Coordinates of N, CA and C in Angstrom, one line a residue:
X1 N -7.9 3.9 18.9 CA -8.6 3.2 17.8 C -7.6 3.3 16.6
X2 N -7.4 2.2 15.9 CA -6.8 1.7 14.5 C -7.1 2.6 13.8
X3 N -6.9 3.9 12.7 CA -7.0 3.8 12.2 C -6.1 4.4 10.9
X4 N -6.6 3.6 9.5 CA -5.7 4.1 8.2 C -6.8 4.7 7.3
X5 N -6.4 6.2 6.5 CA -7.2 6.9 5.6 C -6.0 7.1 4.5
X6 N -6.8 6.7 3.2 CA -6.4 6.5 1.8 C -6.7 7.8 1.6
X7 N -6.4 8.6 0.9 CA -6.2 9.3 0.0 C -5.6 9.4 -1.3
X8 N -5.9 10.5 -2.1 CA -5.0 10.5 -3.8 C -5.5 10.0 -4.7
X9 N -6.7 9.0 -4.7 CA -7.2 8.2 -5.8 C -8.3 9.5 -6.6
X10 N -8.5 8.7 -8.0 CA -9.0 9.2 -8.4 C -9.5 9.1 -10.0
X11 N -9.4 9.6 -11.1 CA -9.7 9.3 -12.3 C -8.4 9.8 -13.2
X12 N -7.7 9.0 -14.0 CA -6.6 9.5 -14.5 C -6.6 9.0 -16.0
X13 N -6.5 9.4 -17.0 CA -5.6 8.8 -18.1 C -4.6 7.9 -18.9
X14 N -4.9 6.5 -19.1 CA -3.6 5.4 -19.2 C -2.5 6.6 -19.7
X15 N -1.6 6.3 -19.4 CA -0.1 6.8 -18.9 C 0.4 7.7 -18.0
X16 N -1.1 8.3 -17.3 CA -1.3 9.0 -16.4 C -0.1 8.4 -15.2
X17 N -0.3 9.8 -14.2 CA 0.7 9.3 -13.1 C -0.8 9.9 -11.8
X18 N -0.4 8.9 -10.4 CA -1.1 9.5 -10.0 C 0.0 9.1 -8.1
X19 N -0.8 10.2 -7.1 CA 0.2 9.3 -5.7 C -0.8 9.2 -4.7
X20 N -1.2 7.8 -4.6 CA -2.0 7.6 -3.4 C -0.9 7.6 -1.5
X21 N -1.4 8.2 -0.7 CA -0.9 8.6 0.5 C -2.0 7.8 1.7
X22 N -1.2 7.4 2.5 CA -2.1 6.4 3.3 C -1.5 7.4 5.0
X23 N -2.7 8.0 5.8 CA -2.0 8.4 7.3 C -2.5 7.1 8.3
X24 N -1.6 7.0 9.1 CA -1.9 6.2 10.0 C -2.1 6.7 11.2
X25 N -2.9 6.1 12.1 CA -3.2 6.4 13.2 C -2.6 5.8 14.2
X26 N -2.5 4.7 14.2 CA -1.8 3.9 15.4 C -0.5 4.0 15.9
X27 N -0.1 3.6 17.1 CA 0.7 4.0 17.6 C 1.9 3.2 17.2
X28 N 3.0 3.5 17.3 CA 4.5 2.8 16.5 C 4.2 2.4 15.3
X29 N 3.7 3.3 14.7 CA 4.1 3.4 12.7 C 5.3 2.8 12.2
X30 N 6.2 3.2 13.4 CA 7.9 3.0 12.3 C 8.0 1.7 13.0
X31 N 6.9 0.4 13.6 CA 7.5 -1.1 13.9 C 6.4 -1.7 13.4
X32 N 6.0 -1.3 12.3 CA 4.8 -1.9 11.5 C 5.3 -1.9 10.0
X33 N 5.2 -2.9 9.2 CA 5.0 -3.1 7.5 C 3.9 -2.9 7.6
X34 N 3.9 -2.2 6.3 CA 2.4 -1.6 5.6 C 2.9 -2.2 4.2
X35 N 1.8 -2.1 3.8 CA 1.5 -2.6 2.4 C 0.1 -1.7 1.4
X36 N 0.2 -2.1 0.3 CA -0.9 -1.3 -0.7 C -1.3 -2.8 -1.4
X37 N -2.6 -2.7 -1.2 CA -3.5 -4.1 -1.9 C -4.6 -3.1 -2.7
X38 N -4.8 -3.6 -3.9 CA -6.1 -3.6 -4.8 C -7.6 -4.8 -5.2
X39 N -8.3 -4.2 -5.1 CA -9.1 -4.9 -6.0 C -10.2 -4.6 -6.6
X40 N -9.9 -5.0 -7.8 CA -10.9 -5.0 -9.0 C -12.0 -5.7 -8.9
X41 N -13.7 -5.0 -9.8 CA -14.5 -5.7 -9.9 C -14.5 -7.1 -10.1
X42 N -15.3 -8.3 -9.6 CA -15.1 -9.4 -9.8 C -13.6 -9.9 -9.9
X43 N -12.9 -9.2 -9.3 CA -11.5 -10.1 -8.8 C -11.3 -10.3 -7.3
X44 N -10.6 -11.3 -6.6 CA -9.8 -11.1 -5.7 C -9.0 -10.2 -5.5
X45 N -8.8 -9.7 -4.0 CA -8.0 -8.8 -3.7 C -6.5 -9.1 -4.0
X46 N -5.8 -8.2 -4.5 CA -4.0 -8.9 -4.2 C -3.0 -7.4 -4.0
X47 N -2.0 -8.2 -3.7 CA -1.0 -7.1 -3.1 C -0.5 -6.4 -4.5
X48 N -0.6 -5.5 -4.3 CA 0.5 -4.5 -4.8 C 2.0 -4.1 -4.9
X49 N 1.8 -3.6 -3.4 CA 3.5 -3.4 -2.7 C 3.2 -3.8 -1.6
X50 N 4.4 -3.7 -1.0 CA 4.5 -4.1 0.2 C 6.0 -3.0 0.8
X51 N 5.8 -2.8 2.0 CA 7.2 -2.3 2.7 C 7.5 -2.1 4.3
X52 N 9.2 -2.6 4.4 CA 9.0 -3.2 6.0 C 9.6 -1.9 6.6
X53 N 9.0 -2.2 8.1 CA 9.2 -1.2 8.8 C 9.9 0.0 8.4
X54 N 11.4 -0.1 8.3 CA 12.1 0.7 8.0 C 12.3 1.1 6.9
X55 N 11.5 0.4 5.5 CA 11.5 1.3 4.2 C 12.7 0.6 3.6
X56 N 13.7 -0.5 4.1 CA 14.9 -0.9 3.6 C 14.2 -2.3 2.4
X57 N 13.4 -2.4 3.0 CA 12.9 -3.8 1.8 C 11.7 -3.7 1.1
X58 N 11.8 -3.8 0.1 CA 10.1 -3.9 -0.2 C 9.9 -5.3 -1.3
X59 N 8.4 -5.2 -1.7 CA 8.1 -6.2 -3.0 C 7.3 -5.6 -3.3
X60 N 7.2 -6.0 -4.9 CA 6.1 -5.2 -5.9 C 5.7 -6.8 -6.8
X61 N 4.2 -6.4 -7.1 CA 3.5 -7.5 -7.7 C 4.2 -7.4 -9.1
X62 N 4.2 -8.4 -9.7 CA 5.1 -8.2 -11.1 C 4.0 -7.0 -12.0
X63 N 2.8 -7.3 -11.9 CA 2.4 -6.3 -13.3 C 2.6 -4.9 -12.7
X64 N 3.3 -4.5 -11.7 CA 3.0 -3.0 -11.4 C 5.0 -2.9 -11.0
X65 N 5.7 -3.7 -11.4 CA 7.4 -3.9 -11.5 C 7.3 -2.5 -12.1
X66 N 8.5 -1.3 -11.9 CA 9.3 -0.5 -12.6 C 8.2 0.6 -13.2
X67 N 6.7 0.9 -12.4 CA 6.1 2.0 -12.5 C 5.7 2.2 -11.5
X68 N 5.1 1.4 -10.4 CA 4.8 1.6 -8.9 C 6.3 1.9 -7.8
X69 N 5.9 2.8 -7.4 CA 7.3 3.2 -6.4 C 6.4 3.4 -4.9
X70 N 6.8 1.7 -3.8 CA 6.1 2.1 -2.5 C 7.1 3.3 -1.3
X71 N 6.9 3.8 -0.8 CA 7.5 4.5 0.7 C 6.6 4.9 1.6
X72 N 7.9 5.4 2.4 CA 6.9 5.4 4.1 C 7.6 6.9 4.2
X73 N 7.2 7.5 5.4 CA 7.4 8.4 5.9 C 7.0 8.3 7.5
X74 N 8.3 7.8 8.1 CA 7.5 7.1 9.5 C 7.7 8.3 10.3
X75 N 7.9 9.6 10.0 CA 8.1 10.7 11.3 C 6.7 11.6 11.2
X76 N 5.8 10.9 9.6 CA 4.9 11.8 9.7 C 4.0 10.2 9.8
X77 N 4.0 9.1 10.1 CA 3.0 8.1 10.1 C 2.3 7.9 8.4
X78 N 3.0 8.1 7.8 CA 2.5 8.2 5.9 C 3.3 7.3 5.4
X79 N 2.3 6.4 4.7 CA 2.9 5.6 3.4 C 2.1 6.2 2.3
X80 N 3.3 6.2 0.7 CA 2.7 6.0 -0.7 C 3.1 5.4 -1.1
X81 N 2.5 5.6 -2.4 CA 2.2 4.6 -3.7 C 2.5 5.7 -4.8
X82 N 3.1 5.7 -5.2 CA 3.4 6.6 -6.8 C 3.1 6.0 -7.9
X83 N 2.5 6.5 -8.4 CA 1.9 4.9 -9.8 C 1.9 5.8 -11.1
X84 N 3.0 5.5 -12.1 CA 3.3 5.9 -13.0 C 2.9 5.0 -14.2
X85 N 2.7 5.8 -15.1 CA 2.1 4.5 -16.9 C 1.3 4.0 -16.5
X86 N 0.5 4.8 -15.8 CA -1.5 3.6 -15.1 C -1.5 3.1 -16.4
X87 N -2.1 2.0 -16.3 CA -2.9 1.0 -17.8 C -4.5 1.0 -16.9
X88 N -5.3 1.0 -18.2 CA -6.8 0.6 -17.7 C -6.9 -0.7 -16.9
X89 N -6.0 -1.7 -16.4 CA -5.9 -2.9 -15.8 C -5.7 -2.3 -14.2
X90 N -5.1 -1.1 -14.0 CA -4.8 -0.9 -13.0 C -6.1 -0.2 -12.1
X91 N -7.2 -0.4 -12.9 CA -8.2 0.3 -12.7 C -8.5 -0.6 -10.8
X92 N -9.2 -0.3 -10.3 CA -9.4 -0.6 -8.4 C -9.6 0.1 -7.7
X93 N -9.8 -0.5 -6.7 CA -10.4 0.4 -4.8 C -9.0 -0.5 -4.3
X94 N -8.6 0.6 -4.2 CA -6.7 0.4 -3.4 C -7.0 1.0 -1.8
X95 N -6.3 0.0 -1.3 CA -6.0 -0.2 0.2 C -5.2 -0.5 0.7
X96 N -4.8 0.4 2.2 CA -3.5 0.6 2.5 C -3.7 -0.5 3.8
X97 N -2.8 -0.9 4.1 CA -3.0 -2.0 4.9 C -1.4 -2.1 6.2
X98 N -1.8 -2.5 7.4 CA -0.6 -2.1 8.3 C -0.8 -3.6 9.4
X99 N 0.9 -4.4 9.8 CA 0.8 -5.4 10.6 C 0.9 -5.2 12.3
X100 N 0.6 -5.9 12.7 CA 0.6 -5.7 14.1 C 2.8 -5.3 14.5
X101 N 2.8 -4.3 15.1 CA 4.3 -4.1 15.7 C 5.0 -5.5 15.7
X102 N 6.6 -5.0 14.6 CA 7.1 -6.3 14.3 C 8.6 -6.1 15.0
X103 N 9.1 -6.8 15.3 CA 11.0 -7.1 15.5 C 11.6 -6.9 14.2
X104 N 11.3 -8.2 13.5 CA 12.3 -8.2 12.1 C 11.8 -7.0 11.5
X105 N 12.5 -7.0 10.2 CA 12.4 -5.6 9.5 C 12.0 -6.8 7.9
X106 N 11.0 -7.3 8.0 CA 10.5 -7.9 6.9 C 9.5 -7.6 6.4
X107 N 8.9 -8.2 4.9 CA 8.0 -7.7 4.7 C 6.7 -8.1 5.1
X108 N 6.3 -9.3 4.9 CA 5.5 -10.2 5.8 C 4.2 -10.4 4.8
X109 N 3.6 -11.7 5.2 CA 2.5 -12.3 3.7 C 1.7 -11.2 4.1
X110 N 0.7 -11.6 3.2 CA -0.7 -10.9 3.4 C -1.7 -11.2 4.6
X111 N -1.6 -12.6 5.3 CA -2.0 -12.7 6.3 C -2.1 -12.2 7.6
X112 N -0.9 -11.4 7.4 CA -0.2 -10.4 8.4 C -0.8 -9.5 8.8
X113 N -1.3 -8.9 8.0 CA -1.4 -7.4 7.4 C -3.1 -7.4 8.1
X114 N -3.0 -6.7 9.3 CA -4.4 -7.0 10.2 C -5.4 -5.7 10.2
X115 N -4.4 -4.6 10.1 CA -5.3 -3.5 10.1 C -5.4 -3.0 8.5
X116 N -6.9 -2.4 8.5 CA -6.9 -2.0 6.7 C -8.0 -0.8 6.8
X117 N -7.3 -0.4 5.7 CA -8.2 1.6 5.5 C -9.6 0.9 4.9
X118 N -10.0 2.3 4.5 CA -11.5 1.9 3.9 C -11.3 2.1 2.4
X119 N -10.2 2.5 1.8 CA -10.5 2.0 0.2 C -10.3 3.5 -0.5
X120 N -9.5 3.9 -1.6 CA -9.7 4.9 -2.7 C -9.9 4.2 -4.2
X121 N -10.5 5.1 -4.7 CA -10.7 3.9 -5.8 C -9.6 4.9 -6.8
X122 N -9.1 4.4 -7.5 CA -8.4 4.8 -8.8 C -8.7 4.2 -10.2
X123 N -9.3 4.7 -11.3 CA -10.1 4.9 -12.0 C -9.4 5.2 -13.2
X124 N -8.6 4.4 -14.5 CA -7.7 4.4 -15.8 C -8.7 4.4 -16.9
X125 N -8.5 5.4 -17.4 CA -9.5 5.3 -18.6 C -8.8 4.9 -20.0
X126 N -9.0 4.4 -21.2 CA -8.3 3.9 -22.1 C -8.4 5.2 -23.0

């Protein structure tokens, strides 16, 4: 059985730092991109970060450029999320998200991304 558990969320202070940790369950972690999606009240869900298999490529949504830092840790099946200068915008129920075993070392859309945790919320107060 699939499974991904979020941890690390929580309530923090804009400029706060905080590191959400995602373990994986499934088998071949290191031939899977994972990714980190949020969403806010009354918004659509959207990506965050993203990172491929091997941790050589990633992408980050522009509003979270040059304070979000994604990685993996494929010998322990762990991805994070390091999130530095939270703003109250970053406020969400963040979710870690993992694609079915891939060849390329890409990062891959959101369509991709088949298996998903159950959610931490992270919580910026002004």
């Amino acid at each position: 059985q699939v499974q991904l558990v979020e941890s690390g969320g929580g309530l923090v202070q804009a400029g706060g730092s905080l590191r959400l940790s995602c373990a994986a369950s499934f088998r071949a972690f290191s031939s899977r991109a994972m990714g980190w999606f949020r969403q806010a009240p009354g918004k659509e869900r959207e990506s965050v970060a993203r990172i491929s298999w091997s941790g050589r490529n990633t992408n980050y949504a522009d509003s979270v450029k040059g304070r979000f830092t994604i990685s993996r840790d494929n010998a322990k099946n762990t991805m994070y999320l390091h999130m530095n200068s939270l703003k109250p915008e970053d406020t969400a129920v963040y979710y870690c998200a993992g694609t079915r075993p891939t060849y390329d070392d890409f990062i891959y859309v959101t369509s991709e991304y088949v298996y998903w945790g159950q959610g931490t919320q992270v919580t910026v107060s002004s």
